[in-house]
mmCIF file of N, CA and C in Angstrom:
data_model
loop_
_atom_site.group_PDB
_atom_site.id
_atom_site.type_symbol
_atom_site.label_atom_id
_atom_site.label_comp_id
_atom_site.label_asym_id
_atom_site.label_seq_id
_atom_site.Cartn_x
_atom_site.Cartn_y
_atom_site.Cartn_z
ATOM 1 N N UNK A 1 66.124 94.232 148.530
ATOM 2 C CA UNK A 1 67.244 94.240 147.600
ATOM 3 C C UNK A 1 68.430 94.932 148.275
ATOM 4 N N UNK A 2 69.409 94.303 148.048
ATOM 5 C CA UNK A 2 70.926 94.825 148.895
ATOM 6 C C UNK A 2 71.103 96.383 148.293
ATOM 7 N N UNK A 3 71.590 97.118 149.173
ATOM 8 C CA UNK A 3 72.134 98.364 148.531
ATOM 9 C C UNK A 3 72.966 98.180 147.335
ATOM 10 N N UNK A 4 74.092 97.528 147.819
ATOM 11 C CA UNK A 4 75.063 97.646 146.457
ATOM 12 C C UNK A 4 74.542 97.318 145.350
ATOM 13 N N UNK A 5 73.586 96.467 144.711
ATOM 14 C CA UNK A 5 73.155 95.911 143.872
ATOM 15 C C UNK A 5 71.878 97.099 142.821
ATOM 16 N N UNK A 6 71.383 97.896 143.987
ATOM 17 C CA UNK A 6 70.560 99.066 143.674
ATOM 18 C C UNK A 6 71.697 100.042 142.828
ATOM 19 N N UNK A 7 73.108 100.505 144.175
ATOM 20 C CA UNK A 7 74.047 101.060 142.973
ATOM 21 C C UNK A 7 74.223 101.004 141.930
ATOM 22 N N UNK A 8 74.951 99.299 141.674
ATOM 23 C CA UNK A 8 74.782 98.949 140.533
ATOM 24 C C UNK A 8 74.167 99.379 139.645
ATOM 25 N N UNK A 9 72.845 98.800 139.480
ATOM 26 C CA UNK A 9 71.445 99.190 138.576
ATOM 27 C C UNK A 9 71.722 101.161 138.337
ATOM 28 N N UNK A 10 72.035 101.648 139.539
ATOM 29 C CA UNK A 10 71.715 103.376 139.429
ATOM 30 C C UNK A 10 72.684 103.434 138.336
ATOM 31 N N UNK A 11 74.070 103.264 138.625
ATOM 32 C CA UNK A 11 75.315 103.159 137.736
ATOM 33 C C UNK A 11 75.432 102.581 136.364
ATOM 34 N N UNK A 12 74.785 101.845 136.366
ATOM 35 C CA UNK A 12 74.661 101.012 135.041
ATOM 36 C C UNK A 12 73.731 101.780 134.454
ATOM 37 N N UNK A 13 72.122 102.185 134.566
ATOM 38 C CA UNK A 13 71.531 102.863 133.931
ATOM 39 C C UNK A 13 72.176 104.156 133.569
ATOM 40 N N UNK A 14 72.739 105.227 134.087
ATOM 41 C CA UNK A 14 73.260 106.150 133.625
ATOM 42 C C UNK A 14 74.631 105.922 132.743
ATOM 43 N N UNK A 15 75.429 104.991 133.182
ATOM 44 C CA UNK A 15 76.378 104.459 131.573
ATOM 45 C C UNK A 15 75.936 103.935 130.567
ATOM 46 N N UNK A 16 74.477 103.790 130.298
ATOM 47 C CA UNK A 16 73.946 103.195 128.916
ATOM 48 C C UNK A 16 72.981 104.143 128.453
ATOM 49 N N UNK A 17 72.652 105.198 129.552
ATOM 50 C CA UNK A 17 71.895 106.368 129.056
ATOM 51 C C UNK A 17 73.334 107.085 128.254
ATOM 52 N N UNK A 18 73.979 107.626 128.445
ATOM 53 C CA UNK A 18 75.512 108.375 128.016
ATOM 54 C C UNK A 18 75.800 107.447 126.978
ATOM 55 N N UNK A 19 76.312 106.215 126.781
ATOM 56 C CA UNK A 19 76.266 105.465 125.967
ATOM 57 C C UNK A 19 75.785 105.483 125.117
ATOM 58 N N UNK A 20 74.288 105.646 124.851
ATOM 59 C CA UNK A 20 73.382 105.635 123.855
ATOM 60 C C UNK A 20 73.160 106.812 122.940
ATOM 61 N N UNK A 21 74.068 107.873 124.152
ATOM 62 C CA UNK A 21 73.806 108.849 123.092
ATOM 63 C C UNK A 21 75.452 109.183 122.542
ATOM 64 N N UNK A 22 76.595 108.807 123.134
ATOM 65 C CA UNK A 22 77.441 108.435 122.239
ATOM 66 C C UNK A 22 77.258 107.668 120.940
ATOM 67 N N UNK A 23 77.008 106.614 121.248
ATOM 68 C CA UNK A 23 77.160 105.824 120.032
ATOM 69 C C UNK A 23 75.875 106.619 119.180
ATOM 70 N N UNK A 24 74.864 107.088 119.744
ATOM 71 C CA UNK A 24 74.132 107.952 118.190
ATOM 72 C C UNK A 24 75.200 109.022 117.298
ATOM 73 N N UNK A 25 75.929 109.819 118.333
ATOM 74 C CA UNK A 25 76.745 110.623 117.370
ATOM 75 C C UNK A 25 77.719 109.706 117.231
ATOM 76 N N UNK A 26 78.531 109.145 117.346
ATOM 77 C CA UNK A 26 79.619 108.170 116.347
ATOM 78 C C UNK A 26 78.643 107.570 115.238
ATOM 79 N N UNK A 27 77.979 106.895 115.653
ATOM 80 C CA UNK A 27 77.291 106.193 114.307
ATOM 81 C C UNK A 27 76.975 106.874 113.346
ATOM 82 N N UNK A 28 76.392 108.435 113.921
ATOM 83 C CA UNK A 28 76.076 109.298 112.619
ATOM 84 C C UNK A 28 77.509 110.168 111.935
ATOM 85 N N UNK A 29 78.642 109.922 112.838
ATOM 86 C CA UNK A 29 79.608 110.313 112.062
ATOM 87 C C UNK A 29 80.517 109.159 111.076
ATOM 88 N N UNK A 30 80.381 107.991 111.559
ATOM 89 C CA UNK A 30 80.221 107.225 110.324
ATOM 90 C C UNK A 30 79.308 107.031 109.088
ATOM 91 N N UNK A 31 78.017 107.563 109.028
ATOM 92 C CA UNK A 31 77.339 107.637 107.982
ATOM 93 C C UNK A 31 75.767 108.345 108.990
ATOM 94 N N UNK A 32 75.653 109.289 108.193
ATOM 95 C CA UNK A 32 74.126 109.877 108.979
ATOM 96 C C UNK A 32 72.992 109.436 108.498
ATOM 97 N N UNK A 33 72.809 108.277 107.876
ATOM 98 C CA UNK A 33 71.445 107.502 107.874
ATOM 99 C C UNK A 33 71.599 106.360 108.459
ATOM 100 N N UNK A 34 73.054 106.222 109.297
ATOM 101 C CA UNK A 34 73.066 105.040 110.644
ATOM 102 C C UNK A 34 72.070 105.381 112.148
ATOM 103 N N UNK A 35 71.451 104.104 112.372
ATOM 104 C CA UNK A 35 70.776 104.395 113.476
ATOM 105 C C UNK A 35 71.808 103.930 114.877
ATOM 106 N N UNK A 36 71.790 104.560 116.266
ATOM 107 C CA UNK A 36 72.710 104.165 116.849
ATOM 108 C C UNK A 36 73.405 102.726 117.335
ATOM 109 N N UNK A 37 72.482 101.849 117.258
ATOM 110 C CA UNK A 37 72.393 100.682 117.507
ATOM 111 C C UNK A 37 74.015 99.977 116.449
ATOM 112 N N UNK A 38 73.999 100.847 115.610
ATOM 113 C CA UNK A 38 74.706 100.374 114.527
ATOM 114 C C UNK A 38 76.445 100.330 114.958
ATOM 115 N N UNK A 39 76.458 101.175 115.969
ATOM 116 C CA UNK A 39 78.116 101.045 115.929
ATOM 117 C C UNK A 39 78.578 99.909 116.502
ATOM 118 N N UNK A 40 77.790 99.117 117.598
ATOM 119 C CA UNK A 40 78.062 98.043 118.128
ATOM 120 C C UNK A 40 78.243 96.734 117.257
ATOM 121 N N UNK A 41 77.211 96.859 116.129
ATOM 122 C CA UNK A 41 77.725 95.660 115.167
ATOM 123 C C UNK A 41 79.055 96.269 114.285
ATOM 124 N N UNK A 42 79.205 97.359 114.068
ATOM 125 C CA UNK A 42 80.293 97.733 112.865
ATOM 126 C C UNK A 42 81.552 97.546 114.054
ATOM 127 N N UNK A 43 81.467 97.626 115.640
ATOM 128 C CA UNK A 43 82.509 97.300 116.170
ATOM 129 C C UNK A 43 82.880 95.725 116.396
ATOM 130 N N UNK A 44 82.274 94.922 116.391
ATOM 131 C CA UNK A 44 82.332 93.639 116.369
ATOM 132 C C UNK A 44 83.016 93.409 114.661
ATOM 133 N N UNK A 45 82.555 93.618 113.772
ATOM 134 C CA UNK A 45 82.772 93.655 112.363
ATOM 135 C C UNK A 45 84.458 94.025 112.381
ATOM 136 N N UNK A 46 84.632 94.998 113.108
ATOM 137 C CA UNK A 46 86.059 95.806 113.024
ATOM 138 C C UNK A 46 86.862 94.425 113.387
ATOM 139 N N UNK A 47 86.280 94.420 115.180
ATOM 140 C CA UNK A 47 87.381 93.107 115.732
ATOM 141 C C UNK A 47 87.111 91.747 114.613
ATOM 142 N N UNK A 48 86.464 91.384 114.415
ATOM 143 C CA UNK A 48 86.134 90.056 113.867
ATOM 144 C C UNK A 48 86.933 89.827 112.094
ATOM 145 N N UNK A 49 86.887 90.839 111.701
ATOM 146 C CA UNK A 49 87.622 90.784 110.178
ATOM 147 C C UNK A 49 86.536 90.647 109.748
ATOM 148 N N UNK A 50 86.033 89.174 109.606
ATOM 149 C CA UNK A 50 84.905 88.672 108.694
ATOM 150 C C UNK A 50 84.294 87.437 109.710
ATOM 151 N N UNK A 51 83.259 87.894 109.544
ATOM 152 C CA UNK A 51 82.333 86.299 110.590
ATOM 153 C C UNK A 51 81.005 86.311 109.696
ATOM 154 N N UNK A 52 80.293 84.843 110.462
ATOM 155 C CA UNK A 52 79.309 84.314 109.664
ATOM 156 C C UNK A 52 77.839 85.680 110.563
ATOM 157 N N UNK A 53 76.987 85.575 109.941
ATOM 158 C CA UNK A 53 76.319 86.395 110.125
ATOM 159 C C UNK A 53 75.141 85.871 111.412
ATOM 160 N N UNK A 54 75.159 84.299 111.366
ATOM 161 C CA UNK A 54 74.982 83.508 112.635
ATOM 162 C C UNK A 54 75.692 83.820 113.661
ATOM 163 N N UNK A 55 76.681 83.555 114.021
ATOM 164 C CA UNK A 55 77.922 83.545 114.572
ATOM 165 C C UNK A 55 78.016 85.400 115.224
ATOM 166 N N UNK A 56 78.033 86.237 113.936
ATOM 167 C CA UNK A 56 77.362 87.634 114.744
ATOM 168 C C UNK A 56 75.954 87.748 115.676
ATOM 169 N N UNK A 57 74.855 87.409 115.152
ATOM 170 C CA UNK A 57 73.972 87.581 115.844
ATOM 171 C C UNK A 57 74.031 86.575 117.058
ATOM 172 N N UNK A 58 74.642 85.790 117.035
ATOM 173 C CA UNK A 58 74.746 85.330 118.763
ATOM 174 C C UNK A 58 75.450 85.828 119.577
ATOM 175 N N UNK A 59 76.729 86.567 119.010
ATOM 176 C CA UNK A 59 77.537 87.137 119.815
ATOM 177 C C UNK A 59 76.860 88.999 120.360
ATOM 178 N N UNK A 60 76.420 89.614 119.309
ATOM 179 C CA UNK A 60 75.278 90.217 119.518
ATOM 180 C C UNK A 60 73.746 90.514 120.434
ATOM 181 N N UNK A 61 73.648 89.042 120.337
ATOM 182 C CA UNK A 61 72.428 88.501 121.168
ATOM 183 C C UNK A 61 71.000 88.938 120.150
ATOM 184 N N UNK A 62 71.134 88.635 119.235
ATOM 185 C CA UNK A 62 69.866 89.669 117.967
ATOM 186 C C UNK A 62 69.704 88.239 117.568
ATOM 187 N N UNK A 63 68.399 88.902 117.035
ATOM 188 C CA UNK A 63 68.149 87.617 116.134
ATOM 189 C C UNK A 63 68.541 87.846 114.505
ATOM 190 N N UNK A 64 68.601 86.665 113.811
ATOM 191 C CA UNK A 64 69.140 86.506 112.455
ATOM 192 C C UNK A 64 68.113 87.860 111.911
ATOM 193 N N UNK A 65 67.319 87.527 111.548
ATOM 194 C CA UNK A 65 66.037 88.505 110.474
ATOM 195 C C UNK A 65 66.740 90.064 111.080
ATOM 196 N N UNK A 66 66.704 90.682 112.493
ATOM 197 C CA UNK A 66 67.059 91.841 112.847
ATOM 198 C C UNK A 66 68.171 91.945 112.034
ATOM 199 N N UNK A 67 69.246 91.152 112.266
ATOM 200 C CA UNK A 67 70.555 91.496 111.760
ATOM 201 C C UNK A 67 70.713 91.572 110.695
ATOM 202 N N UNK A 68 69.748 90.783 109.759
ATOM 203 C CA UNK A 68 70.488 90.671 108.862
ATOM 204 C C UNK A 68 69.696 92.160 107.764
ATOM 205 N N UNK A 69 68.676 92.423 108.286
ATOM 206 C CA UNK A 69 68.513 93.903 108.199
ATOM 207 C C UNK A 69 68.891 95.059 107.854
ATOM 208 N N UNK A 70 69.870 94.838 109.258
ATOM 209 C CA UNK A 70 71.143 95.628 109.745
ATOM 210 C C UNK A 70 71.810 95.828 108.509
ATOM 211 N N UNK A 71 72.373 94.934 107.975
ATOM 212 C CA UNK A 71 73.665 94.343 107.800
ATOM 213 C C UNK A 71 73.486 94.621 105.752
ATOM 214 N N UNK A 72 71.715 94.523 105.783
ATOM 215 C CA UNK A 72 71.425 94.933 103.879
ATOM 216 C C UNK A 72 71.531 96.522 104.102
ATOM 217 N N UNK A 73 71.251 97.457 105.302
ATOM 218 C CA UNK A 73 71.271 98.581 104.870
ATOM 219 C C UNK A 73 72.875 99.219 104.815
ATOM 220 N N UNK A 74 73.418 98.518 105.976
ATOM 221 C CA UNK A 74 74.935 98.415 105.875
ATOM 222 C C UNK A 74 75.355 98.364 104.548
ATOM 223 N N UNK A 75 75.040 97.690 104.193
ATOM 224 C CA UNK A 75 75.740 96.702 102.221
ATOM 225 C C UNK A 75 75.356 98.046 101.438
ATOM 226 N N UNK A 76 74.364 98.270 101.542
ATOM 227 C CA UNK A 76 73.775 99.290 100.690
ATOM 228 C C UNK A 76 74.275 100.741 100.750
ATOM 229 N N UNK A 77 74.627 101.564 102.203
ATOM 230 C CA UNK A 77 75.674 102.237 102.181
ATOM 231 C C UNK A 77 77.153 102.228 101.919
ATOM 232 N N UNK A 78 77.305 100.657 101.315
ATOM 233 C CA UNK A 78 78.636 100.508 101.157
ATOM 234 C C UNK A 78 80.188 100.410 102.224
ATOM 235 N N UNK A 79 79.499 100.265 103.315
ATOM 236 C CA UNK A 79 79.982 99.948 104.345
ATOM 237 C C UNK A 79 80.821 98.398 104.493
ATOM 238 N N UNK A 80 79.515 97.668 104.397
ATOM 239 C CA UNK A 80 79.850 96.142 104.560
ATOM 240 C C UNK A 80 79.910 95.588 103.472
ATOM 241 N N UNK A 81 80.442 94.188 103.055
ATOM 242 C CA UNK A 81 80.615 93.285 101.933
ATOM 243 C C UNK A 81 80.385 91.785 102.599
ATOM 244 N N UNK A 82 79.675 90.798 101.815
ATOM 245 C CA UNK A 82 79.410 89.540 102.007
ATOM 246 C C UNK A 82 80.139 88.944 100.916
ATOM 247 N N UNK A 83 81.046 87.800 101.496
ATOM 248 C CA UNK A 83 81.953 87.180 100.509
ATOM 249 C C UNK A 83 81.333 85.672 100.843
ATOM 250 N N UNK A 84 81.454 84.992 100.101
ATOM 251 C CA UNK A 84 81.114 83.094 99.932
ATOM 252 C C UNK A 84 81.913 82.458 101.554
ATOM 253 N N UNK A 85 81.393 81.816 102.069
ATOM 254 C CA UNK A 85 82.619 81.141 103.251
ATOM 255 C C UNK A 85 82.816 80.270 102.448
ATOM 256 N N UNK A 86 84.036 80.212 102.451
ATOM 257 C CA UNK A 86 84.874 79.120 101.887
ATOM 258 C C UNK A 86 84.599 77.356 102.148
ATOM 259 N N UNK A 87 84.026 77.579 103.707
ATOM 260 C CA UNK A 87 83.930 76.295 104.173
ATOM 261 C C UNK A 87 82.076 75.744 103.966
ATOM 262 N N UNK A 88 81.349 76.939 103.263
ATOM 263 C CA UNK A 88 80.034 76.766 103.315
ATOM 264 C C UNK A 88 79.303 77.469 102.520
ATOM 265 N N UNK A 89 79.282 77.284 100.808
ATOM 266 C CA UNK A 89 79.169 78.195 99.875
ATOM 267 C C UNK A 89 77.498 78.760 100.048
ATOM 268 N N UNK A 90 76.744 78.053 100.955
ATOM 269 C CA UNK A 90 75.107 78.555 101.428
ATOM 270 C C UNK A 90 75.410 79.694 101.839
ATOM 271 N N UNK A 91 76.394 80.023 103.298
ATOM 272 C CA UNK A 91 76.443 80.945 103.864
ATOM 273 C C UNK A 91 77.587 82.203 103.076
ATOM 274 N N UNK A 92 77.414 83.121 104.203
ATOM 275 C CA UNK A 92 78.430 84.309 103.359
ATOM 276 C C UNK A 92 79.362 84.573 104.669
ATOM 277 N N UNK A 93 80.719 85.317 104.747
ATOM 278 C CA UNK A 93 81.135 85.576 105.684
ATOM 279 C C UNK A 93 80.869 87.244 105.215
ATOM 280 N N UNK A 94 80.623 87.975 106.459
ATOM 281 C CA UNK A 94 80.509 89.688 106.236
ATOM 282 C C UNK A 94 81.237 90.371 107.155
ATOM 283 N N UNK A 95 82.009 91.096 106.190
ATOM 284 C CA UNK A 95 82.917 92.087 106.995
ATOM 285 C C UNK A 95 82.653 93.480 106.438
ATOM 286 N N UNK A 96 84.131 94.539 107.061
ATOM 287 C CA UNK A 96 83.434 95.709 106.718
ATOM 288 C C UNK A 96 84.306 95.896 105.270
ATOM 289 N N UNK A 97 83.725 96.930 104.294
ATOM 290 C CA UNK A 97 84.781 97.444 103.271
ATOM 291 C C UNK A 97 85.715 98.101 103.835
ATOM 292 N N UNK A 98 86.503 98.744 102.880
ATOM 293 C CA UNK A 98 87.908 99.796 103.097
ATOM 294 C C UNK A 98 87.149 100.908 103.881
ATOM 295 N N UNK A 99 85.861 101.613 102.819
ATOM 296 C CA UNK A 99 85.479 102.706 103.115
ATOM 297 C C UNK A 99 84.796 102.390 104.443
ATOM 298 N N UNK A 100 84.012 101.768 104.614
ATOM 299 C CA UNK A 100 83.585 101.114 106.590
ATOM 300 C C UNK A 100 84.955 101.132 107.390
ATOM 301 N N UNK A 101 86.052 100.552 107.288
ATOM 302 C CA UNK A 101 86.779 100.799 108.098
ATOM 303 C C UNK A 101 86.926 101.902 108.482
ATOM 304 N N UNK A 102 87.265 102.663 106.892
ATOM 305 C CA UNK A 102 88.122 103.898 107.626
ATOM 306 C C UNK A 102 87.201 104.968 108.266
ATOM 307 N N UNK A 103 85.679 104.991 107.644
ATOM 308 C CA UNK A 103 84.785 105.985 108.694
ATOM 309 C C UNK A 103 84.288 105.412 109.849
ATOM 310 N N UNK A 104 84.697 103.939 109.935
ATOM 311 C CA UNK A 104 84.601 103.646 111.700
ATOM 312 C C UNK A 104 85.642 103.671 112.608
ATOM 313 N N UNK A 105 86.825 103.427 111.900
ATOM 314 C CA UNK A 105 88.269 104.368 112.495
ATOM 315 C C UNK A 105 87.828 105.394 112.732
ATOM 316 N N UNK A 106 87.898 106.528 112.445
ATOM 317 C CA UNK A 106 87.513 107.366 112.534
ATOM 318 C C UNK A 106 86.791 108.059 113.238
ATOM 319 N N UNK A 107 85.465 107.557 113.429
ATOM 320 C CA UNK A 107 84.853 107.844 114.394
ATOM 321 C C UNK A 107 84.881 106.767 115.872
ATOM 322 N N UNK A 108 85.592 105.834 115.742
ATOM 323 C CA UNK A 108 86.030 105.399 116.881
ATOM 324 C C UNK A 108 87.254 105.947 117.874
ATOM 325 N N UNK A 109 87.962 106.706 116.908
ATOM 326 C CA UNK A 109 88.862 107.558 117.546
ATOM 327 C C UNK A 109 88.258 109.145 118.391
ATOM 328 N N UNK A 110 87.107 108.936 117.651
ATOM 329 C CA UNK A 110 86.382 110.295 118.460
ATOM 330 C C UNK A 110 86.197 109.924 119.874
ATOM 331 N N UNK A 111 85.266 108.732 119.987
ATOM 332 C CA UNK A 111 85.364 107.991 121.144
ATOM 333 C C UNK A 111 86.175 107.451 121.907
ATOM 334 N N UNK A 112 86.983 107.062 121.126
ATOM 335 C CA UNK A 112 88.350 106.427 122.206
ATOM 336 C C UNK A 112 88.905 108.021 122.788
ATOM 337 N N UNK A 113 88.932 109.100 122.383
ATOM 338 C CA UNK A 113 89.069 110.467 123.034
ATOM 339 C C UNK A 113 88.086 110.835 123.795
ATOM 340 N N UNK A 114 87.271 110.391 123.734
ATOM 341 C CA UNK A 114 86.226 110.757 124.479
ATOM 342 C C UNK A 114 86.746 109.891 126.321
ATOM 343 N N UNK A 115 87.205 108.855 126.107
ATOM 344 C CA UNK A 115 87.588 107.768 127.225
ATOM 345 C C UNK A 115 88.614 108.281 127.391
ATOM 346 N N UNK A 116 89.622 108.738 126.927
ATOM 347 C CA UNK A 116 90.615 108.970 127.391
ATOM 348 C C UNK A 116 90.699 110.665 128.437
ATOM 349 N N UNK A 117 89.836 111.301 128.082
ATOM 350 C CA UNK A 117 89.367 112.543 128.967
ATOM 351 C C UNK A 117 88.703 111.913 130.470
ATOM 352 N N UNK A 118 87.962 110.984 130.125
ATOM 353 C CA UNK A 118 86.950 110.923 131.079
ATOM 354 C C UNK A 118 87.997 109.655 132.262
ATOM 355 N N UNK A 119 88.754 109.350 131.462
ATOM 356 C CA UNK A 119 89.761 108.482 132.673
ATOM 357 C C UNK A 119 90.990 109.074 132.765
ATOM 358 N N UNK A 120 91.485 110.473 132.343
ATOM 359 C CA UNK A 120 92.507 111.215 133.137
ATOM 360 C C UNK A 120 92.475 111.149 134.398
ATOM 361 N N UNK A 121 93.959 111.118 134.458
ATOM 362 C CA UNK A 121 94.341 111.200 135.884
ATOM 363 C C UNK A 121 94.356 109.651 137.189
ATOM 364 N N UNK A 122 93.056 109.182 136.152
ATOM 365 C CA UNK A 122 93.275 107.506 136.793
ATOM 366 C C UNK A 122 94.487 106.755 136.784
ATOM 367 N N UNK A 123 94.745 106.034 137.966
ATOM 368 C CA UNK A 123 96.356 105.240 137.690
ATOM 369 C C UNK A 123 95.622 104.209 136.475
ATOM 370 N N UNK A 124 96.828 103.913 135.999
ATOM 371 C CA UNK A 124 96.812 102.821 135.210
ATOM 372 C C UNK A 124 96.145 101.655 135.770
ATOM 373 N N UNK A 125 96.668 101.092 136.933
ATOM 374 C CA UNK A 125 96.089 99.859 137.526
ATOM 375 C C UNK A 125 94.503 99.806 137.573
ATOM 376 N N UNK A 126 94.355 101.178 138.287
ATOM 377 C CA UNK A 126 92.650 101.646 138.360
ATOM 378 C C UNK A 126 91.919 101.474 137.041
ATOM 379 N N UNK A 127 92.296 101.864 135.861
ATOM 380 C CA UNK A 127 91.853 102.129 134.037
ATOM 381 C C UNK A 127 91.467 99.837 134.020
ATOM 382 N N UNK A 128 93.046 99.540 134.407
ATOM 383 C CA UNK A 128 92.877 97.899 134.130
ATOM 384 C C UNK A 128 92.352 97.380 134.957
ATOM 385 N N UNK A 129 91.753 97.321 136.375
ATOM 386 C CA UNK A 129 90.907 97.128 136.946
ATOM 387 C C UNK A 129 89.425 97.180 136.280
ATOM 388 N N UNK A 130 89.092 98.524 135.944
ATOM 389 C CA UNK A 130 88.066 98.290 135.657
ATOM 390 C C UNK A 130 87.661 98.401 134.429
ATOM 391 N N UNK A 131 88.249 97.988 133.459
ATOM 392 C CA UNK A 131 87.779 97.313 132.739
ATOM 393 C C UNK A 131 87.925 96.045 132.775
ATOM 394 N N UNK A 132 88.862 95.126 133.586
ATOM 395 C CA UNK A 132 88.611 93.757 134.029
ATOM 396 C C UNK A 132 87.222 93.250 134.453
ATOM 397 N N UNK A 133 86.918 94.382 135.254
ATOM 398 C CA UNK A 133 85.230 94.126 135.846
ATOM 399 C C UNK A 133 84.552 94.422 134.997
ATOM 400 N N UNK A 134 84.417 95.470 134.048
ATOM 401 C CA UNK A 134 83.442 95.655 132.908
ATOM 402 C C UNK A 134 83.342 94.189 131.964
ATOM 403 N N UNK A 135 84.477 93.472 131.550
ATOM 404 C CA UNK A 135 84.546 92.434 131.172
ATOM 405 C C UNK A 135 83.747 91.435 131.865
ATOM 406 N N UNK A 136 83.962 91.448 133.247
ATOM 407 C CA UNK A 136 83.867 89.790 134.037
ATOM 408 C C UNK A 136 82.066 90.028 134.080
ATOM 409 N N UNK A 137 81.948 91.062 134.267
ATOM 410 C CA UNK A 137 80.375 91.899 134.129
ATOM 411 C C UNK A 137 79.646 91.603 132.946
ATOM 412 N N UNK A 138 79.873 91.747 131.747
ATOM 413 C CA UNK A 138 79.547 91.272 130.461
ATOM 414 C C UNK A 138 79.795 89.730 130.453
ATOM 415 N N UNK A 139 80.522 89.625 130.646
ATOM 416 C CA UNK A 139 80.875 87.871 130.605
ATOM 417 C C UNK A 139 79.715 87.320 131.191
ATOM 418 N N UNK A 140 79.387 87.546 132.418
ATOM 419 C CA UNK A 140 78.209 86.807 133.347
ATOM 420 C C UNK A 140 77.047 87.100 132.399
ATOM 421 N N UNK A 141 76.608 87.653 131.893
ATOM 422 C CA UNK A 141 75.395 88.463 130.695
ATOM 423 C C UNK A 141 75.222 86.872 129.745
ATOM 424 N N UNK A 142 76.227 86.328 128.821
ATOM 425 C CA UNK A 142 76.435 85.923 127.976
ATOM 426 C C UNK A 142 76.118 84.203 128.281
#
């Protein structure tokens, strides 16, 4: 196996170890009977407005039954809401409530401070660089 590719792997495992335990404390500062897994769908939810709950779990990569799991204990903290799709009265489109927004604002701003410490001092070009590659990186995943 090529060196760089070992990097990789070294690098990548320790940004999803750190990761994982970020998103446990954000998630629990959006609601503390969230498990961490949870901020990644309430961040998709944020960007998306409202999507089909298909349509999440592929973009996700989960399966329907996991998500939709997710998504009753979500409802049940009052987080999320399922409205009729307009174009498909079977399905529902689910987004977040007022109160989901604003405690995932919220604690997304903890995090977005959290990034903004940890990339002081980086030029700008360097910050858009790499997250270009974090992108083109995820992209190949999908």
């Amino acid at each position: 196996m090529p060196e760089p590719i070992r990097a990789v792997e070294h690098e990548l495992t320790a940004l999803l170890r750190r990761g994982r335990a970020v998103s446990w404390e954000i998630a629990r500062e959006v609601h503390p009977n969230l498990e961490p897994n949870t901020y990644g769908l309430l961040l998709w939810l944020r960007r998306s407005g409202s999507i089909r709950l298909t349509e999440l779990a592929a973009r996700l990569g989960v399966g329907k039954g996991t998500l939709s799991r997710q998504i009753n204990a979500l409802e049940v903290l009052g987080l999320v809401h399922r409205d009729p799709d307009p174009t498909d009265r079977r399905a529902a489109q689910i987004s977040l409530t007022e109160e989901g927004q604003r405690r995932f604002d919220v604690a997304r701003a903890a995090r977005l401070g959290e990034f903004l410490r940890a990339l002081d001092g980086w030029p700008d070009r360097d910050v858009e660089e790499f997250a270009r590659l974090l992108g083109r990186f995820n992209d190949s995943w999908m």
